[in-house]
Tab-separated table of C-alpha atoms in Angstrom:
chain	number	residue	atom	x	y	z
P	295	MET	CA	45.121	-39.527	48.702
P	296	SER	CA	46.615	-43.527	49.273
P	297	GLY	CA	50.103	-43.827	48.220
P	298	GLY	CA	51.064	-46.335	44.455
P	299	GLU	CA	49.802	-44.801	41.157
P	300	ARG	CA	48.056	-41.775	40.374
P	301	HIS	CA	44.263	-41.692	39.788
P	302	TYR	CA	42.658	-38.195	38.699
P	303	PHE	CA	38.746	-37.469	38.283
P	304	ARG	CA	36.997	-38.429	34.792
P	305	LEU	CA	33.880	-38.200	35.565
P	306	ASN	CA	31.577	-36.315	38.412
P	307	LEU	CA	29.371	-39.036	40.319
P	308	TYR	CA	26.535	-37.022	38.217
P	309	HIS	CA	27.287	-38.287	35.177
P	310	ARG	CA	28.402	-42.083	36.810
P	311	VAL	CA	24.623	-41.707	38.253
P	312	LEU	CA	22.654	-41.032	35.058
P	313	HIS	CA	25.055	-43.131	32.677
P	314	GLY	CA	23.936	-46.084	35.303
P	315	MET	CA	20.437	-45.413	34.268
P	316	VAL	CA	21.135	-45.679	30.607
P	317	ILE	CA	22.409	-49.003	31.055
P	318	ALA	CA	19.931	-50.204	32.909
P	319	SER	CA	17.224	-48.769	30.832
P	320	PHE	CA	18.357	-49.346	27.519
P	321	LEU	CA	19.293	-53.079	28.448
P	322	GLY	CA	15.560	-52.889	29.730
P	323	LEU	CA	14.164	-51.646	26.776
P	324	ALA	CA	15.663	-54.221	24.660
P	325	VAL	CA	14.861	-57.241	26.638
P	326	THR	CA	11.112	-56.017	26.548
P	327	GLY	CA	11.007	-54.547	23.310
P	328	LEU	CA	13.098	-57.058	20.748
P	329	PRO	CA	10.378	-59.774	21.854
P	330	LEU	CA	7.914	-57.556	20.393
P	331	LYS	CA	9.538	-56.790	16.989
P	332	TYR	CA	10.610	-60.667	16.730
P	333	ALA	CA	6.853	-62.102	18.016
P	334	HIS	CA	7.106	-64.332	15.214
P	335	THR	CA	10.416	-65.977	16.043
P	336	GLY	CA	10.692	-69.190	19.233
P	337	TRP	CA	12.759	-67.310	20.960
P	338	GLY	CA	10.591	-64.145	20.588
P	339	LYS	CA	8.054	-66.000	21.917
P	340	GLY	CA	10.533	-67.613	24.904
P	341	LEU	CA	11.663	-64.450	26.356
P	342	SER	CA	8.116	-62.548	26.255
P	343	LEU	CA	6.905	-65.557	28.002
P	344	ALA	CA	9.918	-66.088	30.189
P	345	LEU	CA	9.104	-61.963	31.240
P	346	GLY	CA	4.956	-63.135	32.306
P	347	GLY	CA	3.645	-62.704	28.708
P	348	PRO	CA	3.124	-59.875	26.078
P	349	PHE	CA	1.464	-58.012	28.572
P	350	THR	CA	3.821	-58.075	31.501
P	351	THR	CA	6.378	-57.417	29.107
P	352	GLY	CA	4.618	-54.489	27.399
P	353	TYR	CA	4.080	-52.705	31.059
P	354	LEU	CA	8.163	-53.824	31.412
P	355	HIS	CA	8.936	-51.784	28.343
P	356	ARG	CA	6.929	-48.830	29.402
P	357	PHE	CA	8.416	-48.535	32.378
P	358	PHE	CA	12.393	-48.562	31.367
P	359	ALA	CA	10.945	-46.186	28.989
P	360	LEU	CA	10.144	-43.408	32.128
P	361	VAL	CA	13.248	-44.671	33.349
P	362	THR	CA	14.791	-43.099	29.776
P	363	PHE	CA	12.586	-39.833	30.361
P	364	VAL	CA	13.638	-39.273	33.551
P	365	TYR	CA	17.363	-39.466	33.037
P	366	PHE	CA	16.769	-37.531	29.622
P	367	ALA	CA	14.895	-34.926	31.848
P	368	LEU	CA	17.775	-34.223	34.145
P	369	HIS	CA	20.406	-34.513	31.567
P	370	LEU	CA	19.050	-31.140	29.679
P	371	GLY	CA	18.503	-29.702	33.210
P	372	TYR	CA	21.730	-30.337	34.005
P	373	LEU	CA	22.806	-28.431	30.408
P	374	VAL	CA	20.341	-25.929	31.222
P	375	ARG	CA	21.924	-24.840	34.384
P	376	LEU	CA	25.001	-24.908	32.455
P	377	ALA	CA	24.237	-22.404	30.276
P	378	LEU	CA	22.396	-19.842	32.643
P	379	ALA	CA	25.342	-20.081	34.771
P	380	GLY	CA	27.826	-19.109	31.522
P	381	ARG	CA	29.596	-22.119	31.609
P	382	HIS	CA	32.534	-21.310	30.001
P	383	GLY	CA	33.215	-23.493	26.553
P	384	MET	CA	29.992	-25.322	26.632
P	385	PHE	CA	29.494	-25.028	23.283
P	386	TRP	CA	32.671	-24.784	21.655
P	387	GLY	CA	36.720	-25.496	23.255
P	388	PRO	CA	38.415	-28.620	24.220
P	389	GLU	CA	35.709	-29.743	26.635
P	390	SER	CA	32.443	-29.207	24.690
P	391	MET	CA	30.877	-32.115	23.627
P	392	VAL	CA	29.888	-30.181	20.105
P	393	PRO	CA	31.701	-31.498	16.972
P	394	GLN	CA	34.560	-29.043	15.586
P	395	PRO	CA	36.941	-29.270	12.696
P	396	ARG	CA	39.704	-30.875	14.636
P	397	ASP	CA	37.397	-34.135	15.089
P	398	LEU	CA	37.410	-35.011	11.833
P	399	VAL	CA	41.395	-33.984	11.529
P	400	GLN	CA	41.828	-36.793	14.224
P	401	MET	CA	39.213	-39.025	12.797
P	402	VAL	CA	41.397	-39.406	9.659
P	403	GLN	CA	44.540	-39.308	11.909
P	404	HIS	CA	43.023	-41.772	13.776
P	405	MET	CA	42.791	-44.264	10.825
P	406	ARG	CA	46.553	-43.632	9.224
P	407	TYR	CA	47.601	-44.626	12.850
P	408	PHE	CA	45.584	-47.750	12.788
P	409	VAL	CA	47.088	-48.858	9.512
P	410	GLY	CA	50.787	-47.689	10.508
P	411	LEU	CA	50.798	-44.327	8.263
P	412	GLY	CA	50.859	-41.984	11.476
P	413	PRO	CA	51.238	-41.317	14.852
P	414	ARG	CA	48.058	-41.026	17.465
P	415	PRO	CA	46.406	-38.289	17.782
P	416	ARG	CA	46.447	-36.523	20.994
P	417	PHE	CA	43.152	-35.931	22.096
P	418	ASP	CA	41.859	-33.792	24.786
P	419	ARG	CA	38.964	-34.143	26.792
P	420	TRP	CA	36.576	-35.598	24.506
P	421	ALA	CA	37.767	-38.085	21.207
P	422	TYR	CA	35.582	-37.938	18.095
P	423	TRP	CA	33.935	-41.626	18.549
P	424	GLU	CA	32.912	-40.178	22.216
P	425	LYS	CA	30.926	-37.711	20.638
P	426	PHE	CA	29.422	-39.758	18.004
P	427	ASP	CA	28.344	-42.162	20.997
P	428	TYR	CA	26.689	-38.793	22.786
P	429	TRP	CA	25.094	-37.515	19.824
P	430	ALA	CA	23.631	-40.959	18.590
P	431	VAL	CA	22.187	-41.689	21.726
P	432	PHE	CA	20.734	-37.997	22.518
P	433	TRP	CA	19.134	-37.893	18.781
P	434	GLY	CA	18.104	-41.821	19.257
P	435	ILE	CA	16.454	-40.836	22.645
P	436	ALA	CA	14.395	-37.355	20.945
P	437	ILE	CA	13.295	-39.911	17.917
P	438	ILE	CA	12.299	-43.008	19.815
P	439	GLY	CA	11.149	-41.851	23.036
P	440	SER	CA	8.570	-39.217	21.149
P	441	SER	CA	7.758	-41.962	18.445
P	442	GLY	CA	6.431	-44.251	21.358
P	443	LEU	CA	5.102	-41.753	23.079
P	444	LEU	CA	2.335	-41.585	20.118
P	445	LEU	CA	1.727	-45.305	20.340
P	446	TRP	CA	1.757	-45.448	24.077
P	447	PHE	CA	-0.674	-42.378	23.607
P	448	PRO	CA	-2.765	-42.420	20.497
P	449	ALA	CA	-6.598	-41.642	21.692
P	450	PHE	CA	-4.414	-37.969	22.667
P	451	PHE	CA	-2.388	-37.413	19.710
P	452	SER	CA	-5.074	-38.526	17.330
P	453	ARG	CA	-7.050	-35.158	18.120
P	454	VAL	CA	-4.185	-33.260	16.482
P	455	LEU	CA	-2.266	-36.014	14.359
P	456	PRO	CA	-3.662	-37.627	10.987
P	457	GLY	CA	-3.762	-41.555	11.242
P	458	TRP	CA	-1.021	-42.222	8.560
P	459	THR	CA	1.364	-40.531	11.441
P	460	PHE	CA	0.755	-43.768	13.688
P	461	ASN	CA	1.927	-45.806	10.681
P	462	LEU	CA	4.852	-44.006	10.019
P	463	ALA	CA	5.828	-44.044	14.121
P	464	ILE	CA	5.280	-47.166	14.389
P	465	ILE	CA	7.979	-48.042	11.232
P	466	ILE	CA	10.504	-45.550	12.815
P	467	HIS	CA	10.719	-46.662	16.719
P	468	SER	CA	11.061	-50.041	15.621
P	469	ASP	CA	13.872	-49.316	12.940
P	470	GLU	CA	15.684	-46.559	15.210
P	471	ALA	CA	15.552	-48.797	17.945
P	472	LEU	CA	16.936	-51.246	16.296
P	473	LEU	CA	19.835	-49.698	14.752
P	474	ALA	CA	20.216	-48.193	18.102
P	475	VAL	CA	20.595	-51.756	19.728
P	476	GLY	CA	23.151	-53.169	16.885
P	477	PHE	CA	24.879	-49.918	17.347
P	478	ILE	CA	25.553	-50.351	21.760
P	479	PHE	CA	25.794	-54.209	21.120
P	480	THR	CA	28.336	-53.837	18.656
P	481	ILE	CA	30.373	-49.959	18.322
P	482	HIS	CA	29.840	-49.189	21.766
P	483	PHE	CA	30.615	-52.666	23.228
P	484	PHE	CA	33.885	-52.808	20.827
P	485	ASN	CA	34.955	-49.192	22.035
P	486	THR	CA	34.281	-50.057	25.548
P	487	HIS	CA	35.438	-53.627	26.095
P	488	LEU	CA	37.209	-55.084	23.227
P	489	ARG	CA	39.728	-52.338	22.245
P	490	PRO	CA	43.647	-53.615	23.234
P	491	GLU	CA	44.653	-51.128	25.398
P	492	LYS	CA	41.181	-51.261	27.525
P	493	PHE	CA	40.320	-55.256	26.987
P	494	PRO	CA	38.950	-57.035	29.033
P	495	MET	CA	36.758	-53.365	29.770
P	496	ASP	CA	37.159	-49.357	30.607
P	497	PRO	CA	35.396	-49.420	33.912
P	498	VAL	CA	35.644	-45.530	33.949
P	499	ILE	CA	32.100	-45.252	33.614
P	500	PHE	CA	31.704	-46.634	37.029
P	501	THR	CA	34.166	-45.521	39.344
P	502	GLY	CA	35.068	-42.193	37.386
P	503	ARG	CA	38.955	-42.433	37.668
P	504	VAL	CA	41.817	-43.331	35.387
P	505	SER	CA	45.362	-43.900	36.179
P	506	GLU	CA	47.746	-41.263	34.896
P	507	GLU	CA	49.106	-43.695	32.613
P	508	GLU	CA	45.922	-43.932	31.033
P	509	PHE	CA	45.030	-40.190	31.521
P	510	ARG	CA	48.350	-39.341	29.331
P	511	ARG	CA	47.615	-42.039	26.839
P	512	ASP	CA	44.557	-41.704	25.844
P	513	HIS	CA	43.903	-38.111	26.287
P	514	PRO	CA	47.478	-36.214	26.279
P	515	ALA	CA	46.025	-32.834	25.173
P	516	GLU	CA	43.945	-32.484	28.153
P	517	TYR	CA	46.290	-33.730	30.674
P	518	GLU	CA	48.894	-31.355	29.798
P	519	ARG	CA	46.081	-28.334	29.390
P	520	LEU	CA	44.766	-29.137	32.375
P	521	LYS	CA	48.431	-29.395	33.816
P	522	ARG	CA	49.702	-25.995	32.023
P	523	GLN	CA	46.602	-24.460	33.834
P	524	GLY	CA	47.334	-25.354	37.221
P	525	ARG	CA	43.843	-27.814	37.772
P	526	LEU	CA	45.345	-31.173	37.080
P	527	GLU	CA	46.020	-31.340	41.009
P	528	GLY	CA	42.813	-30.249	41.887
P	529	LEU	CA	41.066	-33.556	39.947
P	530	GLN	CA	43.490	-36.070	41.363
P	531	ALA	CA	41.647	-38.365	43.598
P	532	ASP	CA	42.963	-42.385	45.384
P	533	PRO	CA	42.320	-45.557	43.482
P	534	PRO	CA	38.718	-46.600	42.865
P	535	PRO	CA	38.482	-48.936	46.049
P	536	LEU	CA	38.089	-53.121	45.515
P	537	TRP	CA	34.170	-53.256	45.877
P	538	LEU	CA	33.757	-50.216	43.142
P	539	ARG	CA	36.271	-52.482	40.487
P	540	ASN	CA	34.200	-55.681	41.407
P	541	PHE	CA	31.015	-53.939	40.981
P	542	SER	CA	32.113	-52.298	37.713
P	543	ARG	CA	33.047	-55.804	36.617
P	544	VAL	CA	29.951	-57.502	37.303
P	545	VAL	CA	27.641	-54.952	35.544
P	546	GLY	CA	29.912	-54.469	32.809
P	547	PHE	CA	30.173	-58.158	31.612
P	548	SER	CA	26.391	-58.892	32.858
P	549	ALA	CA	25.728	-56.037	30.255
P	550	LEU	CA	28.041	-56.937	27.390
P	551	ALA	CA	26.977	-60.897	27.977
P	552	ILE	CA	22.542	-59.446	27.664
P	553	GLY	CA	24.194	-57.363	24.373
P	554	LEU	CA	25.931	-60.177	22.873
P	555	VAL	CA	23.315	-62.814	23.197
P	556	LEU	CA	20.603	-60.189	21.417
P	557	ILE	CA	22.997	-59.496	18.937
P	558	TRP	CA	23.771	-62.806	18.168
P	559	LEU	CA	19.558	-63.711	17.773
P	560	ILE	CA	19.224	-60.724	15.872
P	561	ILE	CA	21.850	-61.604	13.338
P	562	GLY	CA	20.809	-65.349	13.664
P	563	THR	CA	17.061	-64.395	12.355
P	564	ALA	CA	18.338	-61.874	9.733
P	565	LEU	CA	20.435	-64.733	8.202
P	566	ARG	CA	17.700	-67.479	8.245
């Protein structure tokens, strides 16, 4: 490890690659899906034409849907492999993504901290809002993906499903996708870009590393637990190289710009 401030790995390469696929596919689905939902607006028509017209936009939407199915399958396969290997603490404990009573306690403590009524909670591996982000995306993909498959292959599914399920699928697919866009482009972007301690961007999802100062501030319970267990030294890493930090900025701020423009168009349309 080179000199200077210590850094530690927080996310491995597999998870960073999968999150890269999430970013690319989500932005692609939003850019190609919103022109269909807002086809009655000038910006919806203009965006559709810029993408090559409604048919091309539809094909692009299906391509990004395939990317979504691929990374979702890869993630499920990863979870199955961990379960078969008997990974300790996968379903309960400080390193589990499963919501637990202490998450609710820490959420209340965090609200009190925001208004100056208590100390900052001592988060472990995952804070409550990180778990919320994870499960929102997990179930969102399941709901949007399954309803999207019905609309993609109506002739096949109509052999076993009644006609009203397709009308319901249109409503679910459209409204759940709009909810996902609203959540990611406001709440998730606030957490990753606008929190005072992370402004203007938290690059950890790209670099996979955090400085020792960040680690001790953001996840003190995990830092001390790993140190106590003798596992901390094994996570030491070099600082992220300049090219990776620049890559993080380009991709992160590009995603932020696309998201803010789309959410501005959606809100502007709703207020008319």
